mmCIF file of C-alpha atoms in Angstrom:
data_model
loop_
_atom_site.group_PDB
_atom_site.id
_atom_site.type_symbol
_atom_site.label_atom_id
_atom_site.label_comp_id
_atom_site.label_asym_id
_atom_site.label_seq_id
_atom_site.Cartn_x
_atom_site.Cartn_y
_atom_site.Cartn_z
ATOM 1 C CA MET A 57 132.177 -145.096 -146.775
ATOM 2 C CA ASN A 58 134.810 -146.890 -144.707
ATOM 3 C CA HIS A 59 137.635 -145.793 -142.463
ATOM 4 C CA ASN A 60 140.093 -145.672 -145.387
ATOM 5 C CA THR A 61 137.899 -143.273 -147.386
ATOM 6 C CA PRO A 62 138.997 -139.603 -147.334
ATOM 7 C CA LEU A 63 136.594 -137.248 -145.603
ATOM 8 C CA SER A 64 135.063 -134.777 -148.030
ATOM 9 C CA HIS A 65 136.297 -131.778 -146.090
ATOM 10 C CA SER A 66 139.627 -133.266 -145.023
ATOM 11 C CA PRO A 67 142.775 -132.050 -146.783
ATOM 12 C CA ARG A 68 144.146 -135.605 -146.911
ATOM 13 C CA PRO A 69 143.083 -139.181 -146.139
ATOM 14 C CA LEU A 70 143.625 -140.795 -142.724
ATOM 15 C CA ARG A 71 144.657 -144.173 -144.107
ATOM 16 C CA HIS A 72 148.154 -143.701 -142.678
ATOM 17 C CA LEU A 73 146.607 -144.560 -139.276
ATOM 18 C CA SER A 74 144.825 -147.686 -140.477
ATOM 19 C CA HIS A 75 147.976 -149.809 -140.248
ATOM 20 C CA VAL A 76 149.120 -149.038 -136.701
ATOM 21 C CA GLN A 77 149.461 -152.235 -134.755
ATOM 22 C CA ARG A 78 147.604 -151.144 -131.606
ATOM 23 C CA ARG A 79 144.625 -149.096 -132.705
ATOM 24 C CA VAL A 80 144.258 -147.013 -129.537
ATOM 25 C CA LEU A 81 145.481 -143.423 -129.659
ATOM 26 C CA THR A 82 145.275 -140.316 -127.503
ATOM 27 C CA THR A 83 144.266 -136.842 -128.621
ATOM 28 C CA ALA A 84 147.947 -135.818 -128.439
ATOM 29 C CA GLN A 85 149.002 -138.762 -130.598
ATOM 30 C CA LEU A 86 146.362 -138.017 -133.192
ATOM 31 C CA ARG A 87 147.415 -134.382 -133.276
ATOM 32 C CA ALA A 88 151.080 -135.410 -133.606
ATOM 33 C CA ASN A 89 150.069 -137.416 -136.670
ATOM 34 C CA GLY A 90 148.311 -134.482 -138.256
ATOM 35 C CA VAL A 91 144.725 -135.343 -137.312
ATOM 36 C CA THR A 92 142.776 -132.247 -136.307
ATOM 37 C CA ALA A 93 140.085 -132.094 -133.642
ATOM 38 C CA ALA A 94 137.488 -131.614 -136.382
ATOM 39 C CA GLU A 95 138.667 -134.729 -138.206
ATOM 40 C CA THR A 96 138.599 -136.723 -134.962
ATOM 41 C CA ASN A 97 135.037 -135.584 -134.197
ATOM 42 C CA GLU A 98 133.924 -136.489 -137.717
ATOM 43 C CA GLN A 99 135.447 -139.976 -137.484
ATOM 44 C CA CYS A 100 133.704 -140.495 -134.109
ATOM 45 C CA ARG A 101 130.237 -139.429 -135.327
ATOM 46 C CA PRO A 102 127.389 -141.944 -134.641
ATOM 47 C CA GLY A 103 127.947 -144.895 -136.929
ATOM 48 C CA GLY A 104 131.445 -143.659 -137.807
ATOM 49 C CA PRO A 105 134.643 -145.704 -138.049
ATOM 50 C CA TRP A 106 136.198 -144.481 -134.756
ATOM 51 C CA GLN A 107 134.946 -144.091 -131.189
ATOM 52 C CA GLN A 108 135.942 -142.181 -128.082
ATOM 53 C CA PHE A 109 136.563 -144.840 -125.464
ATOM 54 C CA LEU A 110 137.752 -142.644 -122.567
ATOM 55 C CA PRO A 111 138.304 -138.889 -122.243
ATOM 56 C CA GLY A 112 141.137 -138.119 -124.653
ATOM 57 C CA VAL A 113 141.519 -141.761 -125.771
ATOM 58 C CA TYR A 114 140.145 -143.128 -129.034
ATOM 59 C CA LEU A 115 139.665 -146.533 -130.658
ATOM 60 C CA LEU A 116 140.341 -146.471 -134.394
ATOM 61 C CA HIS A 117 137.605 -149.014 -135.076
ATOM 62 C CA PRO A 118 133.880 -149.158 -134.355
ATOM 63 C CA GLY A 119 133.643 -152.491 -132.526
ATOM 64 C CA PRO A 120 134.261 -153.344 -128.860
ATOM 65 C CA PRO A 121 137.863 -153.132 -127.640
ATOM 66 C CA THR A 122 140.017 -156.182 -127.113
ATOM 67 C CA SER A 123 141.378 -156.842 -123.619
ATOM 68 C CA GLU A 124 144.759 -155.470 -124.723
ATOM 69 C CA GLU A 125 143.137 -152.321 -126.119
ATOM 70 C CA ARG A 126 141.219 -151.769 -122.872
ATOM 71 C CA LEU A 127 144.402 -152.051 -120.814
ATOM 72 C CA HIS A 128 146.359 -149.636 -122.972
ATOM 73 C CA ALA A 129 143.440 -147.211 -123.171
ATOM 74 C CA VAL A 130 143.284 -147.136 -119.367
ATOM 75 C CA LEU A 131 147.041 -146.580 -119.139
ATOM 76 C CA MET A 132 146.945 -143.835 -121.775
ATOM 77 C CA PHE A 133 144.148 -142.097 -119.890
ATOM 78 C CA ALA A 134 145.959 -142.243 -116.535
ATOM 79 C CA ALA A 135 149.623 -141.901 -117.526
ATOM 80 C CA ARG A 136 151.410 -138.654 -116.722
ATOM 81 C CA SER A 137 153.257 -138.912 -120.059
ATOM 82 C CA PRO A 138 151.229 -140.972 -122.531
ATOM 83 C CA ALA A 139 152.876 -143.419 -124.885
ATOM 84 C CA GLN A 140 154.899 -141.794 -127.643
ATOM 85 C CA PRO A 141 153.082 -140.690 -130.819
ATOM 86 C CA VAL A 142 152.715 -143.472 -133.343
ATOM 87 C CA PRO A 143 154.803 -142.949 -136.470
ATOM 88 C CA ALA A 144 153.085 -141.852 -139.656
ATOM 89 C CA ILE A 145 154.940 -144.644 -141.472
ATOM 90 C CA PRO A 146 152.908 -147.872 -141.205
ATOM 91 C CA VAL A 147 154.240 -150.410 -138.735
ATOM 92 C CA GLN A 148 154.989 -153.658 -140.525
ATOM 93 C CA PRO A 149 153.936 -156.937 -138.918
ATOM 94 C CA GLY A 150 156.670 -158.208 -136.631
ATOM 95 C CA ALA A 151 158.450 -154.845 -136.511
ATOM 96 C CA GLU A 152 157.181 -154.125 -132.984
ATOM 97 C CA ASP A 153 157.825 -156.431 -130.061
ATOM 98 C CA PRO A 154 154.401 -156.920 -128.414
ATOM 99 C CA HIS A 155 156.133 -157.793 -125.139
ATOM 100 C CA ALA A 156 158.296 -154.682 -125.024
ATOM 101 C CA ALA A 157 157.640 -152.384 -122.066
ATOM 102 C CA GLN A 158 155.669 -149.291 -123.079
ATOM 103 C CA PRO A 159 156.834 -145.858 -121.880
ATOM 104 C CA TYR A 160 153.978 -145.163 -119.474
ATOM 105 C CA THR A 161 154.970 -142.904 -116.600
ATOM 106 C CA ASP A 162 153.650 -142.967 -113.021
ATOM 107 C CA VAL A 163 150.921 -145.523 -113.622
ATOM 108 C CA LEU A 164 150.397 -149.258 -112.925
ATOM 109 C CA ILE A 165 147.594 -151.737 -113.502
ATOM 110 C CA THR A 166 146.580 -153.217 -110.143
ATOM 111 C CA GLY A 167 143.713 -155.131 -108.518
ATOM 112 C CA LEU A 168 141.973 -158.019 -110.284
ATOM 113 C CA ALA A 169 143.238 -157.013 -113.734
ATOM 114 C CA ALA A 170 146.831 -157.190 -112.491
ATOM 115 C CA LEU A 171 146.230 -160.605 -110.916
ATOM 116 C CA THR A 172 144.811 -161.878 -114.209
ATOM 117 C CA LEU A 173 147.924 -160.619 -115.982
ATOM 118 C CA HIS A 174 150.100 -162.342 -113.356
ATOM 119 C CA GLY A 175 148.382 -165.609 -114.310
ATOM 120 C CA PHE A 176 145.892 -166.110 -111.456
ATOM 121 C CA THR A 177 143.294 -168.677 -112.508
ATOM 122 C CA SER A 178 140.934 -167.505 -109.747
ATOM 123 C CA ALA A 179 140.871 -163.940 -111.147
ATOM 124 C CA PRO A 180 138.245 -163.133 -113.794
ATOM 125 C CA PRO A 181 139.088 -162.746 -117.520
ATOM 126 C CA LEU A 182 139.997 -159.185 -118.414
ATOM 127 C CA LEU A 183 137.015 -158.651 -120.695
ATOM 128 C CA SER A 184 134.612 -159.616 -117.899
ATOM 129 C CA LEU A 185 135.861 -156.872 -115.573
ATOM 130 C CA ASP A 186 133.595 -153.842 -115.355
ATOM 131 C CA LYS A 187 136.429 -151.820 -113.835
ATOM 132 C CA ILE A 188 140.186 -151.879 -114.338
ATOM 133 C CA ASP A 189 142.115 -150.594 -111.331
ATOM 134 C CA VAL A 190 144.979 -148.260 -112.212
ATOM 135 C CA MET A 191 147.416 -146.976 -109.597
ATOM 136 C CA VAL A 192 148.645 -143.373 -109.736
ATOM 137 C CA PRO A 193 150.508 -141.052 -107.336
ATOM 138 C CA ARG A 194 148.256 -139.608 -104.662
ATOM 139 C CA LEU A 195 148.431 -135.992 -105.865
ATOM 140 C CA ARG A 196 147.401 -136.699 -109.471
ATOM 141 C CA ARG A 197 144.184 -134.903 -110.439
ATOM 142 C CA LEU A 198 142.313 -137.798 -111.968
ATOM 143 C CA ARG A 199 138.839 -139.196 -111.389
ATOM 144 C CA SER A 200 137.497 -142.657 -111.999
ATOM 145 C CA THR A 201 135.476 -142.770 -115.195
ATOM 146 C CA GLY A 202 134.105 -145.400 -117.547
ATOM 147 C CA CYS A 203 135.984 -148.656 -116.949
ATOM 148 C CA VAL A 204 138.791 -146.864 -115.055
ATOM 149 C CA ARG A 205 138.961 -146.982 -111.269
ATOM 150 C CA ILE A 206 141.716 -144.737 -109.909
ATOM 151 C CA VAL A 207 143.732 -146.126 -106.967
ATOM 152 C CA ARG A 208 145.911 -143.497 -105.294
ATOM 153 C CA THR A 209 149.146 -144.260 -103.457
ATOM 154 C CA PRO A 210 151.867 -142.145 -101.769
ATOM 155 C CA SER A 211 154.515 -143.950 -103.836
ATOM 156 C CA LEU A 212 154.274 -146.428 -106.689
ATOM 157 C CA PRO A 213 155.971 -149.811 -106.231
ATOM 158 C CA ALA A 214 158.437 -151.008 -108.847
ATOM 159 C CA PRO A 215 156.393 -152.470 -111.705
ATOM 160 C CA SER A 216 156.495 -155.859 -113.325
ATOM 161 C CA TYR A 217 155.866 -155.912 -117.074
ATOM 162 C CA VAL A 218 153.477 -158.401 -118.639
ATOM 163 C CA THR A 219 153.285 -158.134 -122.457
ATOM 164 C CA GLY A 220 154.380 -154.521 -122.233
ATOM 165 C CA VAL A 221 151.876 -153.585 -119.516
ATOM 166 C CA PRO A 222 153.228 -152.153 -116.212
ATOM 167 C CA VAL A 223 151.647 -154.210 -113.435
ATOM 168 C CA ALA A 224 151.715 -153.884 -109.644
ATOM 169 C CA PRO A 225 153.546 -156.644 -107.715
ATOM 170 C CA VAL A 226 151.295 -159.510 -106.611
ATOM 171 C CA PRO A 227 151.028 -158.558 -102.889
ATOM 172 C CA ARG A 228 149.958 -154.995 -103.698
ATOM 173 C CA ALA A 229 147.610 -156.113 -106.478
ATOM 174 C CA LEU A 230 146.022 -158.563 -104.032
ATOM 175 C CA ALA A 231 145.445 -155.839 -101.447
ATOM 176 C CA ASP A 232 143.844 -153.559 -104.031
ATOM 177 C CA ALA A 233 141.648 -156.418 -105.278
ATOM 178 C CA VAL A 234 140.589 -157.464 -101.764
ATOM 179 C CA ALA A 235 139.677 -153.849 -100.948
ATOM 180 C CA GLU A 236 136.873 -154.081 -103.531
ATOM 181 C CA LEU A 237 135.670 -157.626 -102.719
ATOM 182 C CA SER A 238 133.003 -158.562 -100.182
ATOM 183 C CA ASP A 239 132.791 -162.240 -101.208
ATOM 184 C CA ALA A 240 134.707 -164.214 -98.570
ATOM 185 C CA ASN A 241 135.171 -167.211 -100.877
ATOM 186 C CA ALA A 242 136.608 -165.058 -103.650
ATOM 187 C CA VAL A 243 139.067 -163.453 -101.229
ATOM 188 C CA ARG A 244 140.111 -166.844 -99.860
ATOM 189 C CA ARG A 245 140.634 -168.282 -103.360
ATOM 190 C CA LEU A 246 142.855 -165.394 -104.393
ATOM 191 C CA LEU A 247 145.001 -165.445 -101.248
ATOM 192 C CA THR A 248 145.360 -169.217 -101.332
ATOM 193 C CA GLU A 249 146.397 -169.240 -104.994
ATOM 194 C CA ALA A 250 148.968 -166.520 -104.320
ATOM 195 C CA VAL A 251 150.833 -168.847 -101.967
ATOM 196 C CA ARG A 252 150.024 -172.243 -103.461
ATOM 197 C CA ALA A 253 151.085 -171.205 -106.973
ATOM 198 C CA GLY A 254 154.291 -169.606 -105.686
ATOM 199 C CA HIS A 255 153.438 -166.011 -106.617
ATOM 200 C CA CYS A 256 154.532 -164.657 -103.216
ATOM 201 C CA GLU A 257 154.951 -165.482 -99.545
ATOM 202 C CA PRO A 258 152.171 -165.014 -96.949
ATOM 203 C CA ALA A 259 154.121 -162.397 -94.996
ATOM 204 C CA ALA A 260 154.268 -160.084 -98.019
ATOM 205 C CA VAL A 261 150.503 -160.367 -98.523
ATOM 206 C CA VAL A 262 149.695 -159.743 -94.862
ATOM 207 C CA ARG A 263 152.020 -156.734 -94.855
ATOM 208 C CA GLU A 264 150.110 -155.140 -97.751
ATOM 209 C CA LEU A 265 146.719 -155.996 -96.230
ATOM 210 C CA THR A 266 147.843 -154.426 -92.947
ATOM 211 C CA GLN A 267 149.043 -151.236 -94.643
ATOM 212 C CA ALA A 268 145.721 -151.037 -96.501
ATOM 213 C CA ARG A 269 143.882 -151.415 -93.146
ATOM 214 C CA LEU A 270 141.917 -154.393 -94.405
ATOM 215 C CA LEU A 271 142.480 -156.687 -91.426
ATOM 216 C CA SER A 272 139.537 -155.149 -89.611
ATOM 217 C CA ARG A 273 137.185 -156.902 -92.027
ATOM 218 C CA PRO A 274 136.109 -160.309 -90.656
ATOM 219 C CA HIS A 275 136.044 -162.085 -94.039
ATOM 220 C CA VAL A 276 139.582 -160.848 -94.759
ATOM 221 C CA VAL A 277 140.855 -162.010 -91.347
ATOM 222 C CA ASP A 278 139.375 -165.466 -91.942
ATOM 223 C CA ALA A 279 141.024 -165.640 -95.368
ATOM 224 C CA VAL A 280 144.370 -164.549 -93.889
ATOM 225 C CA ASP A 281 144.184 -167.322 -91.290
ATOM 226 C CA SER A 282 143.703 -169.829 -94.118
ATOM 227 C CA LEU A 283 146.540 -168.175 -96.035
ATOM 228 C CA LEU A 284 148.960 -168.496 -93.118
ATOM 229 C CA ALA A 285 148.011 -172.144 -92.570
ATOM 230 C CA GLU A 286 148.525 -172.814 -96.274
ATOM 231 C CA GLY A 287 151.862 -171.015 -96.256
ATOM 232 C CA ARG A 288 153.112 -172.936 -93.238
ATOM 233 C CA SER A 289 152.093 -176.271 -94.762
ATOM 234 C CA ILE A 290 153.972 -175.459 -97.975
ATOM 235 C CA ALA A 291 157.045 -174.340 -96.015
ATOM 236 C CA GLU A 292 157.031 -177.577 -93.987
ATOM 237 C CA ASP A 293 156.870 -179.610 -97.195
ATOM 238 C CA ARG A 294 159.850 -177.669 -98.553
ATOM 239 C CA LEU A 295 161.775 -178.313 -95.321
ATOM 240 C CA TYR A 296 161.161 -182.075 -95.671
ATOM 241 C CA ARG A 297 162.355 -181.855 -99.291
ATOM 242 C CA MET A 298 165.474 -179.939 -98.278
ATOM 243 C CA VAL A 299 166.523 -182.626 -95.821
ATOM 244 C CA GLY A 300 165.840 -185.443 -98.274
ATOM 245 C CA GLU A 301 167.191 -183.912 -101.477
ATOM 246 C CA HIS A 302 170.367 -182.461 -99.997
ATOM 247 C CA GLY A 303 171.494 -185.499 -98.028
ATOM 248 C CA LEU A 304 171.048 -184.185 -94.488
ATOM 249 C CA PRO A 305 170.673 -186.732 -91.704
ATOM 250 C CA ASP A 306 167.086 -187.339 -90.614
ATOM 251 C CA PRO A 307 166.019 -185.154 -87.682
ATOM 252 C CA VAL A 308 163.101 -185.666 -85.344
ATOM 253 C CA TRP A 309 160.218 -183.598 -86.681
ATOM 254 C CA ASN A 310 157.845 -181.198 -84.923
ATOM 255 C CA VAL A 311 158.985 -181.571 -81.343
ATOM 256 C CA ASP A 312 158.786 -179.738 -78.030
ATOM 257 C CA LEU A 313 161.837 -179.393 -75.795
ATOM 258 C CA ARG A 314 161.734 -179.358 -72.001
ATOM 259 C CA LEU A 315 164.302 -179.362 -69.257
ATOM 260 C CA PRO A 316 164.053 -182.541 -67.139
ATOM 261 C CA GLY A 317 161.411 -181.734 -64.551
ATOM 262 C CA GLY A 318 161.575 -178.133 -65.659
ATOM 263 C CA PRO A 319 159.915 -175.618 -67.920
ATOM 264 C CA HIS A 320 158.854 -175.872 -71.519
ATOM 265 C CA LEU A 321 161.571 -174.536 -73.851
ATOM 266 C CA GLY A 322 159.563 -174.215 -77.047
ATOM 267 C CA GLY A 323 158.527 -176.039 -80.172
ATOM 268 C CA LEU A 324 160.822 -176.759 -83.115
ATOM 269 C CA ASP A 325 160.182 -177.882 -86.672
ATOM 270 C CA ALA A 326 163.252 -180.134 -86.836
ATOM 271 C CA TYR A 327 165.809 -181.221 -84.235
ATOM 272 C CA TRP A 328 169.013 -183.262 -84.386
ATOM 273 C CA PRO A 329 169.489 -184.447 -80.768
ATOM 274 C CA GLU A 330 173.034 -185.807 -81.164
ATOM 275 C CA GLN A 331 174.309 -182.539 -82.619
ATOM 276 C CA ALA A 332 171.937 -180.289 -80.597
ATOM 277 C CA VAL A 333 170.926 -178.392 -83.753
ATOM 278 C CA ALA A 334 167.398 -177.137 -84.317
ATOM 279 C CA VAL A 335 165.561 -175.607 -87.288
ATOM 280 C CA GLU A 336 162.587 -173.348 -86.849
ATOM 281 C CA LEU A 337 160.518 -171.924 -89.701
ATOM 282 C CA ASP A 338 160.072 -168.187 -89.323
ATOM 283 C CA THR A 339 156.462 -167.850 -90.465
ATOM 284 C CA ARG A 340 155.674 -164.676 -88.572
ATOM 285 C CA ALA A 341 153.138 -162.450 -90.289
ATOM 286 C CA PRO A 342 153.611 -158.680 -90.033
ATOM 287 C CA ARG A 343 150.565 -157.846 -87.959
ATOM 288 C CA GLN A 344 150.209 -155.420 -85.104
ATOM 289 C CA ASP A 345 151.752 -157.901 -82.624
ATOM 290 C CA GLU A 346 154.882 -158.500 -84.729
ATOM 291 C CA ASP A 347 157.230 -156.892 -82.192
ATOM 292 C CA ALA A 348 155.878 -159.027 -79.357
ATOM 293 C CA LEU A 349 156.127 -162.181 -81.473
ATOM 294 C CA TRP A 350 159.685 -161.386 -82.511
ATOM 295 C CA SER A 351 160.607 -160.825 -78.869
ATOM 296 C CA GLU A 352 159.231 -164.280 -78.094
ATOM 297 C CA TYR A 353 161.329 -165.781 -80.925
ATOM 298 C CA ALA A 354 164.427 -163.986 -79.667
ATOM 299 C CA ARG A 355 163.892 -165.073 -76.034
ATOM 300 C CA LYS A 356 163.440 -168.696 -77.057
ATOM 301 C CA ARG A 357 166.528 -168.650 -79.250
ATOM 302 C CA GLU A 358 168.635 -167.025 -76.526
ATOM 303 C CA HIS A 359 167.459 -169.559 -73.945
ATOM 304 C CA LEU A 360 168.199 -172.553 -76.189
ATOM 305 C CA GLU A 361 171.616 -171.261 -77.177
ATOM 306 C CA ARG A 362 172.532 -170.755 -73.511
ATOM 307 C CA LEU A 363 171.828 -174.482 -73.160
ATOM 308 C CA GLY A 364 174.217 -175.216 -76.040
ATOM 309 C CA ILE A 365 171.542 -175.784 -78.721
ATOM 310 C CA THR A 366 172.163 -174.119 -82.088
ATOM 311 C CA VAL A 367 168.974 -172.692 -83.612
ATOM 312 C CA VAL A 368 168.749 -172.053 -87.358
ATOM 313 C CA TYR A 369 165.836 -169.853 -88.410
ATOM 314 C CA ILE A 370 164.712 -170.248 -92.025
ATOM 315 C CA THR A 371 162.048 -168.156 -93.747
ATOM 316 C CA PRO A 372 159.674 -169.739 -96.278
ATOM 317 C CA LYS A 373 161.038 -167.359 -98.915
ATOM 318 C CA LYS A 374 164.604 -168.584 -98.397
ATOM 319 C CA LEU A 375 163.417 -172.177 -98.592
ATOM 320 C CA ARG A 376 161.702 -171.410 -101.874
ATOM 321 C CA ASP A 377 164.433 -169.309 -103.480
ATOM 322 C CA SER A 378 167.676 -170.765 -102.092
ATOM 323 C CA MET A 379 167.022 -174.245 -100.712
ATOM 324 C CA GLU A 380 170.565 -175.468 -101.420
ATOM 325 C CA GLN A 381 172.070 -172.525 -99.542
ATOM 326 C CA GLN A 382 169.802 -173.179 -96.537
ATOM 327 C CA ALA A 383 170.811 -176.864 -96.575
ATOM 328 C CA THR A 384 174.450 -175.754 -96.474
ATOM 329 C CA VAL A 385 173.753 -173.561 -93.428
ATOM 330 C CA VAL A 386 172.167 -176.501 -91.591
ATOM 331 C CA ARG A 387 174.943 -178.908 -92.634
ATOM 332 C CA THR A 388 177.583 -176.465 -91.392
ATOM 333 C CA ALA A 389 175.814 -176.196 -88.024
ATOM 334 C CA LEU A 390 175.672 -180.006 -87.747
ATOM 335 C CA MET A 391 179.388 -180.360 -88.555
ATOM 336 C CA ALA A 392 180.343 -177.591 -86.108
ATOM 337 C CA SER A 393 178.707 -179.459 -83.235
ATOM 338 C CA ASN A 394 181.907 -181.521 -82.783
ATOM 339 C CA ASP A 395 183.780 -178.352 -81.868
ATOM 340 C CA ARG A 396 181.292 -177.159 -79.254
ATOM 341 C CA ASP A 397 180.879 -178.049 -75.629
ATOM 342 C CA PRO A 398 178.186 -180.696 -75.050
ATOM 343 C CA ALA A 399 174.691 -179.255 -74.802
ATOM 344 C CA ALA A 400 172.557 -179.537 -71.693
ATOM 345 C CA TYR A 401 170.339 -182.584 -71.528
ATOM 346 C CA VAL A 402 166.789 -181.833 -72.688
ATOM 347 C CA VAL A 403 163.648 -183.946 -73.009
ATOM 348 C CA VAL A 404 162.323 -184.223 -76.574
ATOM 349 C CA LEU A 405 158.550 -184.665 -76.845
ATOM 350 C CA PRO A 406 156.275 -184.866 -79.930
ATOM 351 C CA ARG A 407 154.472 -181.610 -80.615
#
């Protein structure tokens, strides 16, 4: 007997379900396709052609699930409104777009599974994960079970879709992954790849880690320090590229300014002495001391501008996403120097 053979007590065969493209269905979907609870139980008997994978979610084959089937089974289990019932008419190959977003409501894949879907090479393969983290609204009455680990949140972020799977944004997925990791090297590899591979900026990661209250863990703090150093190095490289690729005059790099015989005015990433124009990378991380750090930035900028020095602040994200626009801002500041009063004389020292 195989899964296309009619059950002796069934009023009709179940072969109309043997052609569905994704062979994972919920109890509601089976019922919508005319499959009774008794028929489902018979198909899922020991040695039978189906299996119950999660409460209310069934695999229409006896073998282990594929990674795609696991993901959709988890989403079907956790979704407020499961995917629509499959049609009784067989789906022909190519008739369904495998990359189309599925209508899952109030649910996102997060954690390591989400990072794997985002393309992280330092995240494990999906089939090797014992648990798949799925994010749901805080008040949902769901419990972790089987391969599902429920992650509750006051509000779900806007999802990305990877091959039809709703996935948490990288910074949030990182925070949820780090919350379950005690291996300092694994945490460092994930955070470093996030920045080095251009998935997101350090500030966004630190913001999520702060909100998740993970910065009290020493191995996370150490990884964040490495992340910020990595992010600053990448931003500096992009600043060098901006100057070279967009035809800006060469500045002096990484300098300190002082008044002659007077106080230290602050460090700058790039400075054009003849035009009295400075660029500073805004690499602040949103930690508890953000307000104090921003006040320091503002005081330095105000002091320099009182001396006639124009300060252009550029974030790493702007350098990454709109380098040409940032080059135009700097070029405009350099050209406008001819229309300003001469700046005060300052001493330029290497930093």
